[in-house]
PDB file of C-alpha atoms in Angstrom:
ATOM      1  CA  MET L   7     -51.088 -71.477 -12.449  1.00  0.00           C
ATOM      2  CA  LYS L   8     -52.948 -74.005 -14.571  1.00  0.00           C
ATOM      3  CA  LEU L   9     -51.427 -72.506 -17.707  1.00  0.00           C
ATOM      4  CA  VAL L  10     -47.906 -72.832 -16.243  1.00  0.00           C
ATOM      5  CA  ASN L  11     -48.455 -76.490 -15.303  1.00  0.00           C
ATOM      6  CA  LYS L  12     -49.917 -77.227 -18.714  1.00  0.00           C
ATOM      7  CA  PHE L  13     -46.968 -75.602 -20.423  1.00  0.00           C
ATOM      8  CA  SER L  14     -44.498 -77.538 -18.247  1.00  0.00           C
ATOM      9  CA  GLY L  15     -46.241 -80.805 -19.062  1.00  0.00           C
ATOM     10  CA  CYS L  16     -46.197 -80.115 -22.782  1.00  0.00           C
ATOM     11  CA  TYR L  17     -42.558 -79.144 -22.606  1.00  0.00           C
ATOM     12  CA  ALA L  18     -41.698 -82.378 -20.759  1.00  0.00           C
ATOM     13  CA  ASN L  19     -43.533 -84.480 -23.366  1.00  0.00           C
ATOM     14  CA  VAL L  20     -41.613 -82.776 -26.145  1.00  0.00           C
ATOM     15  CA  GLU L  21     -38.306 -83.343 -24.380  1.00  0.00           C
ATOM     16  CA  ARG L  22     -39.126 -87.037 -23.810  1.00  0.00           C
ATOM     17  CA  ARG L  23     -39.609 -87.590 -27.501  1.00  0.00           C
ATOM     18  CA  MET L  24     -36.763 -89.049 -29.453  1.00  0.00           C
ATOM     19  CA  LYS L  25     -34.832 -86.586 -31.503  1.00  0.00           C
ATOM     20  CA  SER L  26     -34.063 -87.099 -35.173  1.00  0.00           C
ATOM     21  CA  GLY L  27     -31.523 -89.932 -35.624  1.00  0.00           C
ATOM     22  CA  LYS L  28     -31.953 -91.315 -32.064  1.00  0.00           C
ATOM     23  CA  THR L  29     -33.133 -94.804 -31.082  1.00  0.00           C
ATOM     24  CA  ARG L  30     -34.557 -96.345 -27.926  1.00  0.00           C
ATOM     25  CA  LYS L  31     -31.082 -97.520 -26.943  1.00  0.00           C
ATOM     26  CA  ASP L  32     -29.758 -93.975 -27.133  1.00  0.00           C
ATOM     27  CA  MET L  33     -32.272 -93.000 -24.487  1.00  0.00           C
ATOM     28  CA  ASP L  34     -30.401 -95.165 -21.988  1.00  0.00           C
ATOM     29  CA  THR L  35     -27.003 -93.666 -22.644  1.00  0.00           C
ATOM     30  CA  PRO L  36     -25.519 -91.578 -19.821  1.00  0.00           C
ATOM     31  CA  LYS L  37     -25.592 -88.415 -21.916  1.00  0.00           C
ATOM     32  CA  TRP L  38     -29.266 -88.864 -22.722  1.00  0.00           C
ATOM     33  CA  GLN L  39     -30.075 -89.645 -19.110  1.00  0.00           C
ATOM     34  CA  ALA L  40     -28.150 -86.591 -17.922  1.00  0.00           C
ATOM     35  CA  THR L  41     -30.100 -84.479 -20.365  1.00  0.00           C
ATOM     36  CA  GLN L  42     -33.365 -85.923 -19.144  1.00  0.00           C
ATOM     37  CA  GLN L  43     -32.417 -85.304 -15.503  1.00  0.00           C
ATOM     38  CA  GLU L  44     -31.495 -81.713 -16.316  1.00  0.00           C
ATOM     39  CA  ASN L  45     -34.826 -81.206 -18.072  1.00  0.00           C
ATOM     40  CA  LYS L  46     -36.712 -82.685 -15.131  1.00  0.00           C
ATOM     41  CA  ALA L  47     -34.864 -80.371 -12.727  1.00  0.00           C
ATOM     42  CA  GLN L  48     -35.756 -77.374 -14.867  1.00  0.00           C
ATOM     43  CA  ASN L  49     -39.407 -78.445 -15.026  1.00  0.00           C
ATOM     44  CA  LYS L  50     -39.488 -78.922 -11.258  1.00  0.00           C
ATOM     45  CA  LYS L  51     -37.962 -75.492 -10.751  1.00  0.00           C
ATOM     46  CA  CYS L  52     -40.546 -73.925 -13.071  1.00  0.00           C
ATOM     47  CA  LYS L  53     -43.365 -75.640 -11.155  1.00  0.00           C
ATOM     48  CA  GLN L  54     -42.015 -74.430  -7.799  1.00  0.00           C
ATOM     49  CA  SER L  55     -41.633 -70.870  -9.039  1.00  0.00           C
ATOM     50  CA  GLY L  56     -45.165 -71.000 -10.453  1.00  0.00           C
ATOM     51  CA  ALA L  57     -46.548 -72.260  -7.149  1.00  0.00           C
ATOM     52  CA  ALA L  58     -44.727 -69.550  -5.192  1.00  0.00           C
ATOM     53  CA  LEU L  59     -46.498 -66.793  -7.109  1.00  0.00           C
ATOM     54  CA  PRO L  60     -49.706 -65.516  -5.442  1.00  0.00           C
ATOM     55  CA  SER L  61     -52.995 -65.725  -7.242  1.00  0.00           C
ATOM     56  CA  SER L  62     -53.314 -61.943  -7.289  1.00  0.00           C
ATOM     57  CA  ASP L  63     -49.848 -61.319  -8.785  1.00  0.00           C
ATOM     58  CA  ILE L  64     -51.209 -58.505 -10.970  1.00  0.00           C
ATOM     59  CA  PRO L  65     -52.384 -55.445  -9.027  1.00  0.00           C
ATOM     60  CA  SER L  66     -55.961 -54.368  -9.457  1.00  0.00           C
ATOM     61  CA  SER L  67     -54.784 -50.938 -10.494  1.00  0.00           C
ATOM     62  CA  THR L  68     -52.910 -52.328 -13.510  1.00  0.00           C
ATOM     63  CA  PRO L  69     -55.931 -52.507 -15.865  1.00  0.00           C
ATOM     64  CA  ALA L  70     -56.945 -48.956 -14.980  1.00  0.00           C
ATOM     65  CA  THR L  71     -53.357 -47.767 -15.385  1.00  0.00           C
ATOM     66  CA  SER L  72     -53.093 -49.568 -18.704  1.00  0.00           C
ATOM     67  CA  ALA L  73     -56.380 -48.054 -19.829  1.00  0.00           C
ATOM     68  CA  ILE L  74     -55.180 -44.589 -18.819  1.00  0.00           C
ATOM     69  CA  GLU L  75     -51.897 -45.122 -20.662  1.00  0.00           C
ATOM     70  CA  VAL L  76     -53.779 -46.296 -23.741  1.00  0.00           C
ATOM     71  CA  GLU L  77     -56.084 -43.289 -23.552  1.00  0.00           C
ATOM     72  CA  ASP L  78     -53.067 -40.984 -23.146  1.00  0.00           C
ATOM     73  CA  GLU L  79     -51.392 -42.577 -26.140  1.00  0.00           C
ATOM     74  CA  GLU L  80     -54.595 -42.271 -28.170  1.00  0.00           C
ATOM     75  CA  SER L  81     -55.043 -38.633 -27.150  1.00  0.00           C
ATOM     76  CA  GLU L  82     -51.410 -37.893 -27.976  1.00  0.00           C
ATOM     77  CA  ALA L  83     -51.829 -39.659 -31.302  1.00  0.00           C
ATOM     78  CA  SER L  84     -55.012 -37.694 -32.032  1.00  0.00           C
ATOM     79  CA  ARG L  85     -53.294 -34.451 -31.064  1.00  0.00           C
ATOM     80  CA  SER L  86     -50.367 -35.402 -33.260  1.00  0.00           C
ATOM     81  CA  VAL L  87     -52.712 -36.103 -36.171  1.00  0.00           C
ATOM     82  CA  LEU L  88     -54.568 -32.836 -35.620  1.00  0.00           C
ATOM     83  CA  GLY L  89     -51.288 -30.963 -35.309  1.00  0.00           C
ATOM     84  CA  ASN L  90     -49.968 -32.517 -38.494  1.00  0.00           C
ATOM     85  CA  SER L  91     -53.231 -31.749 -40.312  1.00  0.00           C
ATOM     86  CA  ARG L  92     -53.188 -28.164 -39.063  1.00  0.00           C
ATOM     87  CA  SER L  93     -49.523 -27.802 -40.013  1.00  0.00           C
ATOM     88  CA  LYS L  94     -50.193 -29.227 -43.464  1.00  0.00           C
ATOM     89  CA  GLY L  95     -53.163 -26.886 -43.891  1.00  0.00           C
ATOM     90  CA  GLN L  96     -51.100 -23.870 -42.869  1.00  0.00           C
ATOM     91  CA  LYS L  97     -48.286 -24.890 -45.187  1.00  0.00           C
ATOM     92  CA  ALA L  98     -50.743 -25.374 -48.058  1.00  0.00           C
ATOM     93  CA  ALA L  99     -52.340 -21.958 -47.428  1.00  0.00           C
ATOM     94  CA  LYS L 100     -48.931 -20.313 -47.210  1.00  0.00           C
ATOM     95  CA  ARG L 101     -47.797 -22.044 -50.385  1.00  0.00           C
ATOM     96  CA  LYS L 102     -50.991 -20.953 -52.174  1.00  0.00           C
ATOM     97  CA  GLN L 103     -50.509 -17.364 -51.001  1.00  0.00           C
ATOM     98  CA  THR L 104     -46.895 -17.427 -52.192  1.00  0.00           C
ATOM     99  CA  GLU L 105     -47.989 -18.777 -55.569  1.00  0.00           C
ATOM    100  CA  GLU L 106     -50.643 -16.057 -55.895  1.00  0.00           C
ATOM    101  CA  ILE L 107     -48.099 -13.352 -55.026  1.00  0.00           C
ATOM    102  CA  SER L 108     -45.627 -14.818 -57.517  1.00  0.00           C
ATOM    103  CA  LEU L 109     -48.350 -14.939 -60.183  1.00  0.00           C
ATOM    104  CA  ASP L 110     -49.312 -11.300 -59.531  1.00  0.00           C
ATOM    105  CA  LYS L 111     -45.664 -10.267 -59.751  1.00  0.00           C
ATOM    106  CA  LEU L 112     -45.270 -12.207 -62.990  1.00  0.00           C
ATOM    107  CA  VAL L 113     -48.344 -10.551 -64.523  1.00  0.00           C
ATOM    108  CA  SER L 114     -47.123  -7.119 -63.415  1.00  0.00           C
ATOM    109  CA  MET L 115     -43.676  -7.774 -64.874  1.00  0.00           C
ATOM    110  CA  GLN L 116     -45.198  -8.911 -68.158  1.00  0.00           C
ATOM    111  CA  LYS L 117     -47.298  -5.737 -68.331  1.00  0.00           C
ATOM    112  CA  ASP L 118     -44.220  -3.622 -67.670  1.00  0.00           C
ATOM    113  CA  LEU L 119     -42.271  -5.481 -70.352  1.00  0.00           C
ATOM    114  CA  ILE L 120     -45.098  -5.022 -72.859  1.00  0.00           C
ATOM    115  CA  GLU L 121     -45.296  -1.313 -72.058  1.00  0.00           C
ATOM    116  CA  ILE L 122     -41.532  -0.921 -72.367  1.00  0.00           C
ATOM    117  CA  SER L 123     -41.558  -2.826 -75.669  1.00  0.00           C
ATOM    118  CA  CYS L 124     -44.363  -0.635 -77.025  1.00  0.00           C
ATOM    119  CA  ASP L 125     -42.549   2.543 -76.003  1.00  0.00           C
ATOM    120  CA  ARG L 126     -39.325   1.310 -77.563  1.00  0.00           C
ATOM    121  CA  LEU L 127     -41.136   0.339 -80.764  1.00  0.00           C
ATOM    122  CA  SER L 128     -42.796   3.758 -80.911  1.00  0.00           C
ATOM    123  CA  LEU L 129     -39.441   5.479 -80.463  1.00  0.00           C
ATOM    124  CA  MET L 130     -37.854   3.346 -83.182  1.00  0.00           C
ATOM    125  CA  LYS L 131     -40.754   4.048 -85.514  1.00  0.00           C
ATOM    126  CA  ALA L 132     -40.610   7.767 -84.773  1.00  0.00           C
ATOM    127  CA  GLY L 133     -36.836   7.757 -85.312  1.00  0.00           C
ATOM    128  CA  ALA L 134     -37.144   5.993 -88.672  1.00  0.00           C
ATOM    129  CA  GLN L 135     -39.933   8.365 -89.759  1.00  0.00           C
ATOM    130  CA  SER L 136     -37.890  11.375 -88.679  1.00  0.00           C
ATOM    131  CA  THR L 137     -34.870  10.158 -90.682  1.00  0.00           C
ATOM    132  CA  LEU L 138     -37.048   9.626 -93.764  1.00  0.00           C
ATOM    133  CA  ASP L 139     -38.703  13.025 -93.359  1.00  0.00           C
ATOM    134  CA  ASP L 140     -35.334  14.730 -92.990  1.00  0.00           C
ATOM    135  CA  ALA L 141     -34.119  13.047 -96.163  1.00  0.00           C
ATOM    136  CA  ILE L 142     -37.174  14.240 -98.102  1.00  0.00           C
ATOM    137  CA  MET L 143     -37.144  17.758 -96.665  1.00  0.00           C
ATOM    138  CA  SER L 144     -33.440  18.196 -97.440  1.00  0.00           C
ATOM    139  CA  LYS L 145     -33.777  16.889-100.981  1.00  0.00           C
ATOM    140  CA  ASP L 146     -32.429  19.224-103.652  1.00  0.00           C
ATOM    141  CA  LEU L 147     -35.190  19.636-106.242  1.00  0.00           C
ATOM    142  CA  THR L 148     -33.299  21.853-108.701  1.00  0.00           C
ATOM    143  CA  LEU L 149     -31.779  18.958-110.634  1.00  0.00           C
ATOM    144  CA  LEU L 150     -35.014  16.926-110.795  1.00  0.00           C
ATOM    145  CA  ASP L 151     -37.525  16.829-113.595  1.00  0.00           C
ATOM    146  CA  ALA L 152     -41.001  18.264-113.207  1.00  0.00           C
ATOM    147  CA  GLU L 153     -42.701  15.018-112.116  1.00  0.00           C
ATOM    148  CA  SER L 154     -40.046  14.160-109.522  1.00  0.00           C
ATOM    149  CA  ARG L 155     -40.092  17.718-108.256  1.00  0.00           C
ATOM    150  CA  ALA L 156     -43.900  17.583-107.903  1.00  0.00           C
ATOM    151  CA  TYR L 157     -43.619  14.232-106.076  1.00  0.00           C
ATOM    152  CA  TYR L 158     -41.144  15.508-103.496  1.00  0.00           C
ATOM    153  CA  GLN L 159     -43.040  18.770-103.085  1.00  0.00           C
ATOM    154  CA  ARG L 160     -46.186  16.804-102.292  1.00  0.00           C
ATOM    155  CA  LYS L 161     -44.219  14.682 -99.802  1.00  0.00           C
ATOM    156  CA  LYS L 162     -42.908  17.813 -98.164  1.00  0.00           C
ATOM    157  CA  ARG L 163     -46.407  19.220 -97.812  1.00  0.00           C
ATOM    158  CA  VAL L 164     -47.589  15.948 -96.215  1.00  0.00           C
ATOM    159  CA  ILE L 165     -44.676  16.024 -93.779  1.00  0.00           C
ATOM    160  CA  ILE L 166     -45.355  19.625 -92.848  1.00  0.00           C
ATOM    161  CA  ALA L 167     -49.090  18.959 -92.371  1.00  0.00           C
ATOM    162  CA  ARG L 168     -48.378  15.893 -90.238  1.00  0.00           C
ATOM    163  CA  GLU L 169     -45.919  17.783 -88.059  1.00  0.00           C
ATOM    164  CA  LEU L 170     -48.440  20.580 -87.604  1.00  0.00           C
ATOM    165  CA  GLN L 171     -51.117  18.045 -86.646  1.00  0.00           C
ATOM    166  CA  GLU L 172     -48.757  16.292 -84.230  1.00  0.00           C
ATOM    167  CA  GLU L 173     -47.811  19.620 -82.697  1.00  0.00           C
ATOM    168  CA  LYS L 174     -51.472  20.502 -82.280  1.00  0.00           C
ATOM    169  CA  GLU L 175     -52.258  17.123 -80.688  1.00  0.00           C
ATOM    170  CA  ARG L 176     -49.267  17.467 -78.397  1.00  0.00           C
ATOM    171  CA  GLU L 177     -50.394  20.909 -77.265  1.00  0.00           C
ATOM    172  CA  GLU L 178     -53.929  19.648 -76.650  1.00  0.00           C
ATOM    173  CA  LYS L 179     -52.582  16.707 -74.675  1.00  0.00           C
ATOM    174  CA  GLU L 180     -50.405  18.961 -72.549  1.00  0.00           C
ATOM    175  CA  LYS L 181     -53.365  21.267 -72.002  1.00  0.00           C
ATOM    176  CA  LYS L 182     -55.585  18.372 -70.879  1.00  0.00           C
ATOM    177  CA  GLU L 183     -52.895  17.061 -68.555  1.00  0.00           C
ATOM    178  CA  LYS L 184     -52.467  20.527 -67.081  1.00  0.00           C
ATOM    179  CA  GLU L 185     -56.216  20.897 -66.580  1.00  0.00           C
ATOM    180  CA  LYS L 186     -56.366  17.453 -65.022  1.00  0.00           C
ATOM    181  CA  LYS L 187     -53.578  18.358 -62.608  1.00  0.00           C
ATOM    182  CA  GLU L 188     -55.377  21.568 -61.675  1.00  0.00           C
ATOM    183  CA  VAL L 189     -58.636  19.696 -61.098  1.00  0.00           C
ATOM    184  CA  THR L 190     -56.827  17.122 -58.977  1.00  0.00           C
ATOM    185  CA  LYS L 191     -55.140  19.894 -57.023  1.00  0.00           C
ATOM    186  CA  LYS L 192     -58.463  21.662 -56.435  1.00  0.00           C
ATOM    187  CA  GLU L 193     -60.126  18.422 -55.355  1.00  0.00           C
ATOM    188  CA  ARG L 194     -57.289  17.724 -52.943  1.00  0.00           C
ATOM    189  CA  LYS L 195     -57.537  21.223 -51.494  1.00  0.00           C
ATOM    190  CA  ALA L 196     -61.315  20.918 -51.183  1.00  0.00           C
ATOM    191  CA  LYS L 197     -60.922  17.566 -49.441  1.00  0.00           C
ATOM    192  CA  GLU L 198     -58.322  18.976 -47.057  1.00  0.00           C
ATOM    193  CA  GLU L 199     -60.559  21.969 -46.323  1.00  0.00           C
ATOM    194  CA  LYS L 200     -63.520  19.691 -45.688  1.00  0.00           C
ATOM    195  CA  GLU L 201     -61.466  17.524 -43.334  1.00  0.00           C
ATOM    196  CA  ARG L 202     -60.202  20.635 -41.554  1.00  0.00           C
ATOM    197  CA  GLN L 203     -63.733  21.958 -41.073  1.00  0.00           C
ATOM    198  CA  ALA L 204     -64.959  18.576 -39.847  1.00  0.00           C
ATOM    199  CA  LYS L 205     -62.075  18.410 -37.390  1.00  0.00           C
ATOM    200  CA  GLU L 206     -62.750  21.953 -36.220  1.00  0.00           C
ATOM    201  CA  GLU L 207     -66.444  21.190 -35.732  1.00  0.00           C
ATOM    202  CA  GLN L 208     -65.519  18.076 -33.776  1.00  0.00           C
ATOM    203  CA  ASN L 209     -63.175  20.080 -31.574  1.00  0.00           C
ATOM    204  CA  GLN L 210     -65.861  22.715 -30.990  1.00  0.00           C
ATOM    205  CA  LYS L 211     -68.367  20.013 -30.138  1.00  0.00           C
ATOM    206  CA  GLU L 212     -65.962  18.406 -27.683  1.00  0.00           C
ATOM    207  CA  THR L 213     -65.177  21.795 -26.148  1.00  0.00           C
ATOM    208  CA  LYS L 214     -68.885  22.520 -25.756  1.00  0.00           C
ATOM    209  CA  ASN L 215     -69.504  19.127 -24.161  1.00  0.00           C
ATOM    210  CA  ASN L 216     -66.603  19.664 -21.782  1.00  0.00           C
ATOM    211  CA  ALA L 217     -67.937  23.098 -20.856  1.00  0.00           C
ATOM    212  CA  GLU L 218     -71.408  21.688 -20.190  1.00  0.00           C
ATOM    213  CA  GLU L 219     -69.894  18.957 -18.041  1.00  0.00           C
ATOM    214  CA  ASP L 220     -67.930  21.575 -16.109  1.00  0.00           C
ATOM    215  CA  GLU L 221     -71.122  23.594 -15.594  1.00  0.00           C
ATOM    216  CA  ASP L 222     -72.908  20.500 -14.314  1.00  0.00           C
ATOM    217  CA  VAL L 223     -70.046  19.841 -11.925  1.00  0.00           C
ATOM    218  CA  ASP L 224     -70.138  23.459 -10.713  1.00  0.00           C
ATOM    219  CA  GLU L 225     -73.898  23.253 -10.170  1.00  0.00           C
ATOM    220  CA  ASP L 226     -73.481  20.030  -8.212  1.00  0.00           C
ATOM    221  CA  ASN L 227     -70.768  21.649  -6.120  1.00  0.00           C
ATOM    222  CA  ASP L 228     -72.967  24.708  -5.474  1.00  0.00           C
ATOM    223  CA  GLN L 229     -75.824  22.469  -4.432  1.00  0.00           C
ATOM    224  CA  GLU L 230     -73.558  20.560  -2.085  1.00  0.00           C
ATOM    225  CA  VAL L 231     -72.300  23.835  -0.585  1.00  0.00           C
ATOM    226  CA  GLU L 232     -75.859  25.084  -0.108  1.00  0.00           C
ATOM    227  CA  GLN L 233     -76.842  21.801   1.522  1.00  0.00           C
ATOM    228  CA  ASP L 234     -73.856  22.006   3.857  1.00  0.00           C
ATOM    229  CA  GLU L 235     -74.708  25.601   4.789  1.00  0.00           C
ATOM    230  CA  HIS L 236     -78.326  24.640   5.387  1.00  0.00           C
ATOM    231  CA  LYS L 237     -77.226  21.785   7.624  1.00  0.00           C
ATOM    232  CA  GLU L 238     -74.984  24.139   9.585  1.00  0.00           C
ATOM    233  CA  GLU L 239     -77.861  26.613  10.026  1.00  0.00           C
ATOM    234  CA  VAL L 240     -80.162  23.835  11.250  1.00  0.00           C
ATOM    235  CA  VAL L 241     -77.528  22.698  13.716  1.00  0.00           C
ATOM    236  CA  GLU L 242     -77.048  26.249  15.010  1.00  0.00           C
ATOM    237  CA  CYS L 243     -80.809  26.693  15.423  1.00  0.00           C
ATOM    238  CA  GLU L 244     -81.065  23.463  17.372  1.00  0.00           C
ATOM    239  CA  GLU L 245     -78.269  24.574  19.671  1.00  0.00           C
TER     240      GLU L 245
END
């Protein structure tokens, strides 16, 4: 209430001041007087409305409600921050995983390309060597002089020796691959046999345990039957 009265007083003082370009005579003009009367009426109305308000115009529950709302907003803000942080962390982890997968795929593709390039280069080299060897082996030596004939004969012997060596290496390689396949096959069979035996032993063990449990149940049943018969005999004797 004091603040309202103070504000009204300050407002009235400001309104009573002369505006820019006005003189004391202008204050007596009807328009100026009408303005002053209107301002006074407004000030009076503000004072009356301020006086009509009770001293306890704000409920006591308002501060608590405001505090609760503030706490709710803070908790929602904190949850929002945590959610955003968690979402950013998940996105970063997912992006990192995607990058790692892409990098692995790229490395694998590069290895495949290198292997394909090496195979292609080997085939091209073998094709060129085969063409050269065929040209030397099919060379007619009858029209050549002694030195040229000796040169091509030596080349032919080198080609024949190399082909024999390559054939031998190829046979040895095929033999090793065959032996490796047989060893792998035997190991797989041995592993399967071992797993089969282990499974069979497990089944036998389970069967034995089940049989022992059944025997225990039968013994318990026999004991219960004997106890019932004994009770019946005791009852008959008492009668």
